[in-house]
Amino acid sequence: MNFNENLEIKRKEAESIVKSFLPEADGYNAKVKEAMDYSVNAGGKRLRPILMKESYKLFGGKDKKVEPFMAAIEMIHNYSLVHDDLPAMDNDELRRGKLTTWKKYDECTAILAGDALLNYAFEVASEAFDLVNDLEGYMEVAKAIKVLSTKAGINGMIGGQAADIEAETCANVTEDMLLFIHKNKTAALIEASMMIGAILGGASPKDVSDMERAAKNIGLAFQIQDDILDITSTQEELGKPIGSDEKNNKLTYVKLHGLEESREQVKALSEEAITILEDIADANRADGSFLMTLVETLINRSK
Amino acid sequence: MNFNENLEIKRKEAESIVKSFLPEADGYNAKVKEAMDYSVNAGGKRLRPILMKESYKLFGGKDKKVEPFMAAIEMIHNYSLVHDDLPAMDNDELRRGKLTTWKKYDECTAILAGDALLNYAFEVASEAFDLVNDLEGYMEVAKAIKVLSTKAGINGMIGGQAADIEAETCANVTEDMLLFIHKNKTAALIEASMMIGAILGGASPKDVSDMERAAKNIGLAFQIQDDILDITSTQEELGKPIGSDEKNNKLTYVKLHGLEESREQVKALSEEAITILEDIADANRADGSFLMTLVETLINRSK
């Protein structure tokens, strides 16, 4: 089985785990439940739950306690898209070729469905407590919930989104601010995914911190590659309009450092991430080959 | 010290605990942090954290582990107000005599500040794990997080809000639907407050379930009293326009059952709640007098 077939199997597996945690769309609040379902089932690469599961396996994790967190991180990712698409935010009518949640239903339902998905993420994550039975198990799940809430919140993803909106009306966006946005808006949930996988797999604090560093590199490299493709790719290859950063007068890493240095930076960040993952895989005598290929594929993608 | 002085002291104490958990408003995401702060500091009775603390004390709770949850429940209550006030929802420009968050800042900032408060509630609540050190302590905090997320979510407060919005465009609102809305939109966070206080105080599952029943009665009685006052009170007494339910053609308990039966229902619900609380106070040899007076005051209020 080649990498792409394997990835597709893992994507489907992650998707079915996420779906299994969604509430039944019945009762007087059925419309918002339907909108939650619509938002989560609108497709996507399911990258975060896959990264979490693979990180979990790197540390020998085998049982089901990672599954509630796989669902939770995907719900948080999806609620952020539902709210980002709102008219008061990015005012997007299409995502992945389908109507966005507010366009399919209405603004009010989309606001509530986003709130419900964010809240439900913590409801689902705390179900993991039912799958452990000793102090060590409780401590791991508690630590995972802390990481999930911190990385998703005002000092993580929401903070990055808040700064990104500030930057749009800001005359002087500095490199420091740009890195703050990338680190939080893009990297924080990837960090959460890989750290939670590690924590539930029983990783040491040092290993969790190494996974955080690898994930941060992956997130930053992913974002810079995105900016590079916005310039070098064709609309056909990318499947979405190119040059949008230029058009929106958006400061990017590429604008600050040029294409060549940006490509070198992507290479340096990804090599460091791979080295960290290799060391951890070796130390745990684990097969990290799928995870490392996934990281390389993500970063070196041409679309 | 009379009841009202005592209540004011407890309100201030709850407020200072909630404030102590808010993030510092600095950095590139300062605006959203400011908006979180503005929303939480716009006043309010701090009823939910007070009910939580008094329930905690009823079961002999003495230490600080209840405090993160007091902050969390108030953050959840406040995020729900921030999102409810949005133009796409109730489109309110004033709350407690001050500009609503979206009006003070902008819609985008209010959406993010609401998201950030909801997320931060779980971040703060999970800090309670740092205040326990054995399996029993972890199990209590885990149970409290489950109750918080369930009562706040799609099968609790958000579900009630979703049904309330459905009801606005629904030709035939049944009594069953009306009770669903009241139980979830109004009672669910009161249930969470009193159950979490009990759980952290070490209450038995039966006692937690009794507290849930008392809280449900309190929430329903509070809501029916609200509907009664909307008819019987004067605008001067109530401090807000009266007759708004009639004007909005809103189905209320009073419309279904008339004033007399509604008053009897408030009396029956509150008496049952007080009896439950009395029994629990007796069994725990605790002084529940403040809590019971608070409940009576809330339910029998004339404004």
Coordinates of C-alpha atoms in Angstrom, one line a residue, chain B residues 230-231 240-250:
Chain B
D230 CA -43.7 41.3 32.7
I231 CA -47.5 41.5 33.1
K240 CA -37.2 47.8 31.8
P241 CA -40.2 48.0 29.4
I242 CA -43.1 45.8 30.5
G243 CA -45.5 43.9 28.3
S244 CA -42.6 42.9 26.0
D245 CA -43.8 39.3 25.8
E246 CA -47.2 40.3 24.7
K247 CA -45.8 42.7 22.2
N248 CA -43.4 40.1 20.8
N249 CA -46.3 37.6 20.7
K250 CA -44.3 35.3 22.8

